[in-house]
Amino acid sequence: MHSSPVALGLRLLATAAAALATAGWAGGVASAAGGMATGGLTSQPIGHYEFCKANPGECSIRPGDLGPARMTTALWRQLGSVNAAVNAAVKPMSDLEIYGKDEVWAYPDKGVGDCEDYVLEKRRRLNRLGMSLADLLITVVRKPDGEGHAVLTVRTDKGDYILDNLTDKVRAWDQTGYRYLKRQAINNTGRWVSIRDGQQVLVGSVQ
């Protein structure tokens, strides 16, 4: 018995839907255009320099496995969950409001913080869930309005993805509208590398 064109079309749609479901995360987000192209060692943001002085053990880690994380449905859900949870748990406040001075990077343990503090907390939570610090990189960007900003870059075998306190949506790095300037090196948590085609960093840095 031959199927009608309508029935055939419905079966094809069902097959396509099943394929998307099997693909998991890929059905919900456009793939990143590979990873960011990084350059050589560059200056460390002054806030991270001061953070490292206060937390030296966190800035001398050399991850053993430098390969990107394998993207799975479970990982995709985990990234979205951590991003949204931290965004909801932390009230945005400037360093000047909290500490009376600029460029203080710290964990938002008191429930308040600025962009770098959100990044530190997301990085800490994902690392505790088993992700390598080689795949969780603090990253300095320039927003379209020219203001400096910090986000967390997650390296995966499907490209680099961004966790951002300005949105609960996990986005491919090339779909944020940001200009990428520098990020942590994958092989040393205390070192930073430039991101190709980046411009002068707006936040303070040390040589």
XYZ file of N, CA, C and O in Angstrom:
828
model
N 0.855 -1.185 0.000
C 0.000 0.000 0.000
C 0.891 1.235 0.000
O 1.813 1.357 0.793
N 0.634 2.145 -0.942
C 1.433 3.349 -1.082
C 0.951 4.426 -0.110
O -0.241 4.599 0.103
N 1.903 5.149 0.487
C 1.548 6.244 1.394
C 1.174 7.474 0.594
O 1.705 7.712 -0.493
N 0.259 8.260 1.132
C -0.101 9.521 0.493
C 1.035 10.508 0.680
O 1.855 10.372 1.589
N 1.122 11.523 -0.176
C 2.160 12.548 -0.006
C 2.125 13.194 1.372
O 3.158 13.504 1.952
N 0.897 13.395 1.917
C 0.782 14.015 3.238
C 1.389 13.104 4.305
O 2.153 13.526 5.165
N 1.035 11.801 4.237
C 1.553 10.854 5.219
C 3.070 10.754 5.123
O 3.778 10.680 6.136
N 3.567 10.729 3.893
C 5.010 10.653 3.685
C 5.695 11.882 4.273
O 6.736 11.787 4.941
N 5.070 13.047 4.051
C 5.636 14.282 4.587
C 5.669 14.270 6.097
O 6.642 14.698 6.716
N 4.608 13.763 6.717
C 4.557 13.694 8.174
C 5.627 12.755 8.716
O 6.239 13.009 9.747
N 5.852 11.628 7.997
C 6.885 10.687 8.431
C 8.272 11.312 8.335
O 9.114 11.114 9.194
N 8.501 12.078 7.287
C 9.789 12.751 7.122
C 10.007 13.780 8.228
O 11.112 13.919 8.756
N 8.928 14.509 8.594
C 9.030 15.482 9.678
C 9.340 14.784 11.002
O 10.147 15.258 11.804
N 8.687 13.643 11.237
C 8.924 12.899 12.465
C 10.359 12.399 12.526
O 11.011 12.427 13.575
N 10.884 11.943 11.379
C 12.270 11.469 11.320
C 13.234 12.608 11.615
O 14.205 12.452 12.347
N 12.946 13.773 11.043
C 13.800 14.943 11.270
C 13.773 15.355 12.736
O 14.797 15.691 13.328
N 12.579 15.311 13.343
C 12.452 15.684 14.752
C 13.223 14.713 15.641
O 13.887 15.108 16.604
N 13.164 13.443 15.295
C 13.896 12.440 16.074
C 15.401 12.664 15.959
O 16.145 12.511 16.931
N 15.842 13.028 14.763
C 17.267 13.287 14.564
C 17.723 14.466 15.393
O 18.809 14.450 15.990
N 16.897 15.500 15.459
C 17.246 16.666 16.277
C 17.286 16.302 17.753
O 18.161 16.758 18.500
N 16.350 15.482 18.184
C 16.330 15.074 19.585
C 17.580 14.272 19.915
O 18.172 14.414 20.980
N 17.985 13.395 18.982
C 19.189 12.608 19.187
C 20.409 13.510 19.247
O 21.337 13.288 20.013
N 20.397 14.551 18.420
C 21.528 15.474 18.409
C 21.634 16.248 19.709
O 22.683 16.771 20.051
N 20.538 16.314 20.467
C 20.567 16.954 21.786
C 20.851 18.428 21.691
O 20.075 19.194 21.143
N 21.996 18.832 22.270
C 22.356 20.241 22.353
C 22.372 20.914 20.999
O 22.041 22.081 20.869
N 22.758 20.184 19.939
C 22.911 20.800 18.625
C 21.588 21.296 18.083
O 21.542 22.194 17.249
N 20.475 20.695 18.532
C 19.183 21.138 18.064
C 18.763 22.456 18.675
O 17.838 23.097 18.203
N 19.456 22.884 19.774
C 19.021 24.082 20.472
C 19.918 25.278 20.285
O 19.603 26.356 20.761
N 21.042 25.097 19.626
C 21.974 26.206 19.480
C 22.788 26.017 18.214
O 23.092 24.899 17.819
N 23.105 27.133 17.573
C 23.963 27.068 16.395
C 25.390 26.763 16.827
O 25.868 27.271 17.834
N 26.070 25.913 16.088
C 27.434 25.559 16.438
C 28.344 26.767 16.330
O 28.179 27.618 15.465
N 29.317 26.833 17.225
C 30.314 27.899 17.157
C 31.222 27.655 15.957
O 31.407 26.519 15.528
N 31.773 28.714 15.434
C 32.684 28.607 14.298
C 34.066 28.207 14.809
O 35.021 28.961 14.744
N 34.145 26.985 15.360
C 35.402 26.528 15.916
C 35.766 27.291 17.176
O 34.936 27.906 17.815
N 37.044 27.227 17.515
C 37.517 27.938 18.692
C 38.090 29.293 18.326
O 38.387 29.573 17.167
N 38.252 30.147 19.331
C 38.904 31.444 19.114
C 40.361 31.218 18.699
O 40.989 30.265 19.149
N 40.869 32.108 17.891
C 42.284 32.066 17.528
C 43.065 32.916 18.522
O 42.858 34.125 18.615
N 43.924 32.274 19.294
C 44.684 32.998 20.304
C 46.112 33.249 19.832
O 46.635 32.532 18.974
N 46.734 34.267 20.427
C 48.102 34.603 20.093
C 49.042 34.241 21.226
O 48.814 33.273 21.956
N 50.069 35.041 21.411
C 51.061 34.758 22.427
C 50.676 35.304 23.790
O 49.598 35.866 23.984
N 51.598 35.127 24.751
C 51.372 35.624 26.097
C 51.174 37.131 26.083
O 51.795 37.843 25.295
N 50.308 37.607 26.967
C 50.020 39.034 27.031
C 49.880 39.454 28.498
O 50.009 38.636 29.405
N 49.626 40.727 28.721
C 49.532 41.253 30.084
C 48.337 40.662 30.828
O 47.289 40.393 30.250
N 48.518 40.492 32.109
C 47.485 39.970 33.001
C 46.633 41.129 33.504
O 47.170 42.149 33.926
N 45.313 41.013 33.447
C 44.479 42.087 33.998
C 44.851 42.362 35.455
O 45.107 41.424 36.220
N 44.866 43.619 35.838
C 45.297 43.988 37.181
C 44.434 43.337 38.252
O 44.921 42.930 39.317
N 43.139 43.189 37.959
C 42.244 42.540 38.918
C 42.620 41.088 39.143
O 42.557 40.579 40.269
N 43.017 40.402 38.077
C 43.423 39.006 38.214
C 44.778 38.906 38.909
O 45.026 37.989 39.697
N 45.647 39.849 38.641
C 46.951 39.897 39.318
C 46.756 39.999 40.833
O 47.385 39.272 41.617
N 45.865 40.897 41.262
C 45.596 41.061 42.693
C 44.893 39.826 43.260
O 45.160 39.408 44.396
N 43.996 39.235 42.480
C 43.317 38.002 42.887
C 44.335 36.890 43.113
O 44.245 36.122 44.088
N 45.332 36.812 42.229
C 46.360 35.771 42.344
C 47.257 35.995 43.556
O 47.716 35.033 44.179
N 47.507 37.253 43.891
C 48.293 37.526 45.097
C 47.558 37.046 46.347
O 48.163 36.537 47.291
N 46.237 37.189 46.319
C 45.425 36.768 47.461
C 45.138 35.262 47.440
O 44.881 34.669 48.494
N 45.184 34.665 46.254
C 44.869 33.241 46.087
C 45.930 32.566 45.224
O 45.635 32.086 44.121
N 47.185 32.515 45.681
C 48.276 32.017 44.833
C 48.080 30.587 44.348
O 48.482 30.241 43.229
N 47.424 29.770 45.159
C 47.210 28.390 44.755
C 46.322 28.237 43.531
O 46.399 27.239 42.819
N 45.489 29.243 43.279
C 44.580 29.172 42.139
C 45.230 29.629 40.839
O 44.652 29.464 39.762
N 46.400 30.209 40.942
C 47.009 30.822 39.752
C 48.313 30.154 39.334
O 49.101 30.734 38.587
N 48.538 28.951 39.825
C 49.739 28.207 39.435
C 49.384 26.791 39.003
O 50.218 25.892 39.025
N 48.116 26.610 38.598
C 47.648 25.280 38.188
C 47.974 25.054 36.714
O 47.721 25.912 35.869
N 48.549 23.897 36.436
C 48.856 23.519 35.055
C 48.075 22.253 34.720
O 48.541 21.155 35.036
N 46.909 22.395 34.120
C 46.069 21.229 33.841
C 46.803 20.187 33.012
O 47.576 20.519 32.108
N 46.569 18.915 33.331
C 47.232 17.847 32.594
C 46.630 17.606 31.225
O 47.343 17.460 30.234
N 45.301 17.576 31.151
C 44.608 17.322 29.888
C 44.237 18.647 29.249
O 43.390 19.374 29.758
N 44.882 18.981 28.129
C 44.637 20.263 27.475
C 43.643 20.159 26.319
O 43.389 21.143 25.625
N 43.080 18.991 26.119
C 42.090 18.841 25.057
C 40.766 19.467 25.453
O 40.452 19.572 26.645
N 39.956 19.917 24.477
C 38.660 20.528 24.796
C 37.679 19.502 25.358
O 37.788 18.307 25.089
N 36.727 19.989 26.148
C 35.693 19.116 26.706
C 34.819 18.559 25.588
O 34.606 19.211 24.566
N 34.331 17.351 25.775
C 33.448 16.746 24.773
C 32.019 17.234 25.017
O 31.470 17.047 26.099
N 31.454 17.873 24.018
C 30.097 18.386 24.146
C 29.097 17.246 24.088
O 29.115 16.425 23.163
N 28.243 17.193 25.085
C 27.168 16.210 25.145
C 25.890 16.933 25.564
O 25.934 18.095 25.995
N 24.779 16.243 25.473
C 23.525 16.821 25.933
C 23.606 17.172 27.411
O 23.150 18.233 27.848
N 24.230 16.280 28.180
C 24.350 16.511 29.627
C 25.206 17.744 29.907
O 24.868 18.560 30.776
N 26.311 17.898 29.193
C 27.176 19.060 29.415
C 26.452 20.343 29.020
O 26.526 21.360 29.730
N 25.744 20.310 27.905
C 25.027 21.495 27.454
C 24.013 21.951 28.513
O 23.921 23.135 28.835
N 23.290 20.991 29.066
C 22.311 21.322 30.116
C 23.023 21.844 31.365
O 22.531 22.753 32.034
N 24.161 21.251 31.680
C 24.926 21.673 32.853
C 25.395 23.118 32.706
O 25.315 23.916 33.652
N 25.889 23.473 31.532
C 26.346 24.840 31.296
C 25.195 25.833 31.468
O 25.345 26.884 32.103
N 24.051 25.503 30.890
C 22.899 26.391 31.007
C 22.417 26.515 32.441
O 22.047 27.607 32.899
N 22.443 25.408 33.167
C 21.987 25.409 34.556
C 22.899 26.250 35.438
O 22.417 27.076 36.233
N 24.213 26.069 35.310
C 25.157 26.831 36.129
C 25.103 28.307 35.771
O 25.103 29.177 36.652
N 25.025 28.608 34.495
C 24.980 30.010 34.072
C 23.767 30.716 34.673
O 23.883 31.791 35.282
N 22.598 30.092 34.547
C 21.366 30.707 35.054
C 21.352 30.766 36.580
O 20.901 31.759 37.164
N 21.859 29.715 37.234
C 21.838 29.670 38.696
C 22.702 30.771 39.298
O 22.292 31.448 40.253
N 23.902 30.970 38.766
C 24.785 32.007 39.293
C 24.230 33.390 38.977
O 24.267 34.300 39.811
N 23.695 33.552 37.781
C 23.105 34.846 37.426
C 21.976 35.217 38.381
O 21.805 36.388 38.741
N 21.209 34.216 38.806
C 20.077 34.469 39.719
C 20.538 34.685 41.153
O 19.908 35.422 41.914
N 21.650 34.026 41.531
C 22.086 34.055 42.925
C 22.862 35.312 43.298
O 22.935 35.675 44.469
N 23.454 35.973 42.300
C 24.332 37.117 42.567
C 23.659 38.412 42.116
O 23.202 38.518 40.973
N 23.625 39.376 42.993
C 23.086 40.686 42.654
C 24.201 41.539 42.059
O 25.280 41.651 42.660
N 23.976 42.139 40.878
C 25.038 42.942 40.267
C 25.316 44.230 41.037
O 24.414 45.022 41.296
N 26.569 44.396 41.440
C 27.031 45.620 42.093
C 28.458 45.887 41.644
O 29.223 44.956 41.395
N 28.815 47.145 41.530
C 30.159 47.500 41.091
C 31.163 47.323 42.219
O 30.807 47.318 43.404
N 32.445 47.186 41.841
C 33.504 47.093 42.852
C 33.533 48.337 43.732
O 33.802 48.262 44.932
N 33.248 49.478 43.126
C 33.257 50.729 43.880
C 32.192 50.704 44.970
O 32.426 51.149 46.104
N 31.031 50.152 44.635
C 29.945 50.052 45.615
C 30.282 49.040 46.717
O 29.953 49.255 47.882
N 30.926 47.941 46.350
C 31.197 46.873 47.318
C 32.449 47.162 48.148
O 32.437 47.034 49.378
N 33.534 47.545 47.446
C 34.836 47.657 48.111
C 35.364 49.086 48.219
O 36.372 49.320 48.873
N 34.719 50.008 47.529
C 35.200 51.383 47.546
C 36.354 51.631 46.608
O 36.984 52.691 46.648
N 36.651 50.645 45.733
C 37.702 50.816 44.725
C 37.408 49.912 43.539
O 36.592 48.979 43.629
N 38.077 50.169 42.425
C 37.837 49.413 41.192
C 38.750 48.191 41.081
O 39.769 48.091 41.772
N 38.375 47.304 40.173
C 39.184 46.144 39.796
C 39.508 45.204 40.952
O 40.662 44.814 41.155
N 38.473 44.843 41.697
C 38.614 43.813 42.726
C 37.919 42.547 42.221
O 36.706 42.539 42.035
N 38.704 41.515 41.960
C 38.140 40.241 41.516
C 38.018 39.327 42.731
O 39.005 39.064 43.430
N 36.818 38.822 42.986
C 36.603 37.980 44.164
C 35.381 37.091 43.940
O 34.501 37.412 43.144
N 35.327 35.979 44.673
C 34.137 35.138 44.619
C 32.976 35.878 45.276
O 33.147 36.494 46.327
N 31.792 35.811 44.663
C 30.637 36.557 45.196
C 29.956 35.826 46.343
O 28.749 35.559 46.316
N 30.742 35.495 47.370
C 30.216 34.689 48.469
C 29.162 35.419 49.297
O 28.410 34.782 50.044
N 29.112 36.749 49.189
C 28.111 37.515 49.929
C 26.886 37.845 49.070
O 26.038 38.629 49.463
N 26.836 37.230 47.865
C 25.661 37.400 47.021
C 25.651 38.636 46.158
O 24.631 38.952 45.544
N 26.792 39.351 46.111
C 26.894 40.523 45.233
C 28.220 40.452 44.486
O 29.178 39.833 44.944
N 28.257 41.105 43.314
C 29.492 41.099 42.548
C 29.323 41.739 41.187
O 28.207 42.055 40.773
N 30.463 41.930 40.502
C 30.399 42.430 39.132
C 30.785 41.307 38.182
O 30.886 40.143 38.578
N 30.988 41.626 36.897
C 31.097 40.590 35.873
C 32.194 39.570 36.148
O 31.993 38.362 35.964
N 33.365 40.027 36.633
C 34.448 39.082 36.897
C 34.086 38.106 38.016
O 34.497 36.936 37.995
N 33.319 38.586 38.983
C 32.939 37.745 40.117
C 31.977 36.639 39.689
O 32.064 35.500 40.168
N 31.052 36.972 38.786
C 30.173 35.944 38.218
C 31.014 34.881 37.515
O 30.754 33.681 37.647
N 32.007 35.321 36.758
C 32.852 34.395 36.012
C 33.599 33.456 36.957
O 33.655 32.240 36.739
N 34.172 34.015 38.005
C 34.906 33.199 38.963
C 34.014 32.127 39.585
O 34.431 30.970 39.752
N 32.795 32.494 39.924
C 31.882 31.539 40.558
C 31.460 30.443 39.580
O 31.413 29.255 39.949
N 31.154 30.807 38.340
C 30.762 29.795 37.343
C 31.915 28.839 37.085
O 31.723 27.617 36.972
N 33.104 29.396 37.004
C 34.306 28.583 36.788
C 34.502 27.624 37.959
O 34.804 26.436 37.773
N 34.341 28.109 39.160
C 34.502 27.269 40.349
C 33.479 26.135 40.364
O 33.825 24.980 40.636
N 32.225 26.460 40.080
C 31.172 25.428 40.121
C 31.384 24.363 39.053
O 31.237 23.161 39.323
N 31.734 24.773 37.844
C 31.928 23.800 36.767
C 33.163 22.953 37.011
O 33.191 21.757 36.691
N 34.200 23.544 37.588
C 35.389 22.772 37.932
C 35.057 21.725 38.996
O 35.514 20.579 38.925
N 34.243 22.102 39.971
C 33.837 21.152 41.012
C 32.980 20.025 40.446
O 32.937 18.925 41.013
N 32.320 20.288 39.327
C 31.503 19.264 38.667
C 32.342 18.381 37.747
O 31.807 17.491 37.080
N 33.647 18.639 37.700
C 34.537 17.746 36.956
C 35.178 18.312 35.705
O 35.975 17.627 35.054
N 34.866 19.543 35.329
C 35.466 20.121 34.127
C 36.882 20.596 34.410
O 37.191 21.129 35.476
N 37.762 20.416 33.441
C 39.148 20.855 33.567
C 39.236 22.375 33.485
O 38.514 23.011 32.707
N 40.151 22.961 34.262
C 40.358 24.408 34.184
C 40.924 24.819 32.831
O 40.857 25.993 32.470
N 41.461 23.884 32.073
C 41.926 24.185 30.711
C 40.766 24.546 29.795
O 40.958 25.172 28.745
N 39.556 24.158 30.209
C 38.360 24.404 29.398
C 37.458 25.479 29.989
O 36.367 25.728 29.471
N 37.908 26.118 31.091
C 37.116 27.147 31.773
C 37.981 28.392 31.900
O 38.755 28.521 32.856
N 37.869 29.297 30.962
C 38.833 30.384 30.829
C 38.190 31.754 31.028
O 37.272 32.145 30.293
N 38.680 32.486 32.026
C 38.239 33.869 32.223
C 38.664 34.662 30.989
O 39.808 34.569 30.537
N 37.756 35.442 30.434
C 37.996 36.122 29.156
C 37.558 37.575 29.227
O 36.471 37.879 29.725
N 38.405 38.460 28.743
C 38.099 39.894 28.721
C 37.657 40.283 27.309
O 38.307 39.952 26.325
N 36.531 40.977 27.239
C 35.961 41.378 25.951
C 35.614 42.863 25.968
O 35.646 43.522 27.007
N 35.271 43.366 24.815
C 34.722 44.715 24.691
C 33.306 44.594 24.153
O 33.064 43.944 23.143
N 32.361 45.171 24.860
C 30.969 45.153 24.416
C 30.788 46.110 23.239
O 31.635 46.979 22.993
N 29.684 45.988 22.508
C 29.449 46.882 21.368
C 29.476 48.365 21.736
O 29.831 49.200 20.903
N 29.133 48.697 23.001
C 29.139 50.105 23.408
C 30.534 50.577 23.825
O 30.724 51.717 24.250
N 31.537 49.679 23.725
C 32.912 50.044 24.033
C 33.346 49.747 25.450
O 34.521 49.880 25.791
N 32.403 49.333 26.303
C 32.740 49.070 27.703
C 33.436 47.723 27.848
O 33.102 46.749 27.172
N 34.435 47.660 28.755
C 35.091 46.402 29.047
C 34.168 45.475 29.822
O 33.311 45.920 30.592
N 34.343 44.163 29.634
C 33.445 43.183 30.244
C 34.217 41.875 30.375
O 35.208 41.652 29.677
N 33.787 41.002 31.284
C 34.406 39.689 31.445
C 33.346 38.601 31.330
O 32.220 38.760 31.821
N 33.708 37.511 30.681
C 32.818 36.363 30.498
C 33.636 35.095 30.711
O 34.869 35.137 30.782
N 32.961 33.962 30.802
C 33.638 32.676 30.911
C 33.569 31.962 29.572
O 32.488 31.740 29.037
N 34.731 31.616 29.033
C 34.785 30.821 27.816
C 34.887 29.346 28.190
O 35.733 28.961 29.003
N 34.009 28.528 27.602
C 34.060 27.083 27.791
C 34.518 26.446 26.479
O 33.855 26.574 25.456
N 35.670 25.798 26.519
C 36.222 25.139 25.333
C 35.602 23.754 25.178
O 35.610 22.947 26.107
N 35.071 23.455 23.977
C 34.521 22.127 23.707
C 34.963 21.676 22.319
O 35.468 22.466 21.518
N 34.752 20.405 22.050
C 35.105 19.885 20.738
C 34.142 20.361 19.656
O 34.342 20.077 18.469
N 33.093 21.089 20.045
C 32.164 21.678 19.086
C 32.348 23.186 18.982
O 31.539 23.877 18.362
N 33.410 23.714 19.584
C 33.663 25.150 19.537
C 33.654 25.760 20.927
O 33.414 25.084 21.930
N 33.923 27.049 20.988
C 33.967 27.782 22.250
C 32.610 28.422 22.536
O 32.011 29.040 21.647
N 32.167 28.307 23.795
C 30.877 28.855 24.205
C 31.059 29.812 25.374
O 32.017 29.700 26.146
N 30.146 30.768 25.490
C 30.275 31.868 26.444
C 29.171 31.819 27.499
O 27.978 31.759 27.163
N 29.587 31.892 28.774
C 28.667 32.074 29.897
C 28.815 33.511 30.366
O 29.925 33.974 30.631
N 27.686 34.216 30.454
C 27.698 35.669 30.595
C 26.663 36.084 31.641
O 25.536 35.569 31.645
N 27.014 36.997 32.520
C 26.033 37.440 33.513
C 24.946 38.334 32.919
O 23.956 38.628 33.576
N 25.110 38.763 31.673
C 24.111 39.625 31.036
C 23.006 38.837 30.332
O 22.041 39.419 29.848
N 23.149 37.509 30.267
C 22.114 36.679 29.664
C 22.209 35.265 30.228
O 23.301 34.775 30.527
N 21.064 34.609 30.388
C 21.049 33.220 30.835
C 21.303 32.256 29.684
O 21.500 31.060 29.907
N 21.307 32.749 28.462
C 21.514 31.897 27.299
C 23.000 31.649 27.080
O 23.802 32.582 27.055
N 23.370 30.385 26.948
C 24.745 30.038 26.596
C 24.887 30.228 25.089
O 24.126 29.660 24.303
N 25.863 31.037 24.690
C 25.989 31.395 23.273
C 27.334 30.972 22.705
O 28.341 30.943 23.412
N 27.330 30.664 21.415
C 28.589 30.450 20.717
C 29.389 31.751 20.763
O 28.817 32.848 20.685
N 30.707 31.649 20.914
C 31.533 32.842 21.107
C 31.386 33.843 19.974
O 31.459 35.065 20.186
N 31.149 33.350 18.756
C 31.066 34.237 17.602
C 29.659 34.791 17.379
O 29.399 35.438 16.363
N 28.757 34.559 18.343
C 27.385 35.067 18.213
C 27.021 36.033 19.336
O 25.849 36.301 19.580
N 28.028 36.577 20.008
C 27.762 37.464 21.148
C 27.804 38.938 20.771
O 27.286 39.776 21.508
N 28.468 39.274 19.672
C 28.646 40.680 19.315
C 29.805 41.334 20.037
O 30.027 42.541 19.902
N 30.571 40.553 20.823
C 31.697 41.104 21.574
C 32.974 41.099 20.746
O 33.147 40.279 19.848
N 33.889 41.978 21.107
C 35.252 41.950 20.587
C 36.115 41.268 21.645
O 36.194 41.721 22.777
N 36.747 40.170 21.281
C 37.526 39.392 22.248
C 38.955 39.908 22.317
O 39.616 40.083 21.295
N 39.423 40.133 23.542
C 40.713 40.782 23.741
C 41.781 39.844 24.293
O 42.865 39.738 23.736
N 41.497 39.178 25.392
C 42.475 38.266 25.987
C 41.759 37.288 26.895
O 40.627 37.536 27.330
N 42.419 36.155 27.166
C 41.848 35.162 28.065
C 42.979 34.382 28.729
O 44.137 34.449 28.325
N 42.614 33.618 29.758
C 43.598 32.780 30.413
C 44.188 31.764 29.441
O 43.505 31.279 28.535
N 45.461 31.451 29.647
C 46.098 30.391 28.870
C 45.536 29.046 29.312
O 45.207 28.853 30.490
N 45.437 28.107 28.387
C 44.852 26.810 28.738
C 45.802 25.981 29.599
O 45.364 25.096 30.332
N 47.120 26.261 29.542
C 48.093 25.409 30.224
C 48.638 25.992 31.531
O 49.493 25.411 32.166
N 48.131 27.176 31.928
C 48.613 27.804 33.156
C 47.585 28.835 33.610
O 47.358 29.838 32.926
N 46.987 28.606 34.774
C 45.894 29.465 35.220
C 46.338 30.872 35.591
O 45.497 31.759 35.771
N 47.647 31.095 35.708
C 48.129 32.427 36.048
C 48.602 33.233 34.865
O 49.025 34.385 35.027
N 48.539 32.657 33.668
C 49.014 33.355 32.473
C 47.856 33.677 31.530
O 46.831 32.998 31.546
N 48.069 34.691 30.708
C 47.048 35.141 29.776
C 47.609 35.210 28.365
O 48.806 35.487 28.167
N 46.742 34.960 27.381
C 47.132 35.054 25.974
C 46.214 36.036 25.254
O 45.064 36.247 25.657
N 46.737 36.635 24.210
C 45.927 37.554 23.405
C 44.982 36.763 22.517
O 45.189 35.576 22.264
N 43.931 37.409 22.087
C 43.008 36.822 21.115
C 43.163 37.622 19.833
O 43.095 38.842 19.842
N 43.453 36.952 18.771
C 43.806 37.623 17.523
C 42.729 38.594 17.061
O 41.546 38.339 17.199
N 43.192 39.703 16.522
C 42.332 40.789 16.053
C 41.702 41.558 17.203
O 40.843 42.393 16.986
N 42.165 41.307 18.446
C 41.656 42.066 19.578
C 42.219 43.474 19.579
O 43.220 43.777 18.936
N 41.557 44.365 20.335
C 42.004 45.738 20.472
C 42.526 45.972 21.882
O 42.512 45.072 22.719
N 43.004 47.149 22.134
C 43.543 47.474 23.451
C 42.496 47.237 24.537
O 41.344 47.632 24.408
N 42.904 46.550 25.604
C 41.980 46.240 26.690
C 41.576 47.515 27.417
O 42.393 48.382 27.681
N 40.294 47.608 27.730
C 39.801 48.803 28.410
C 39.988 48.714 29.916
O 40.156 49.714 30.581
N 39.953 47.492 30.470
C 40.165 47.361 31.917
C 41.649 47.428 32.195
O 42.468 47.181 31.328
N 42.000 47.746 33.453
C 43.413 47.908 33.797
C 44.171 46.592 33.668
O 43.618 45.534 33.861
N 45.451 46.669 33.317
C 46.276 45.477 33.218
C 47.682 45.797 33.687
O 48.078 46.959 33.758
N 48.412 44.738 34.012
C 49.806 44.923 34.413
C 50.677 44.275 33.369
O 50.290 43.298 32.726
N 51.853 44.766 33.197
C 52.771 44.202 32.211
C 53.524 43.002 32.799
O 53.738 42.958 33.981
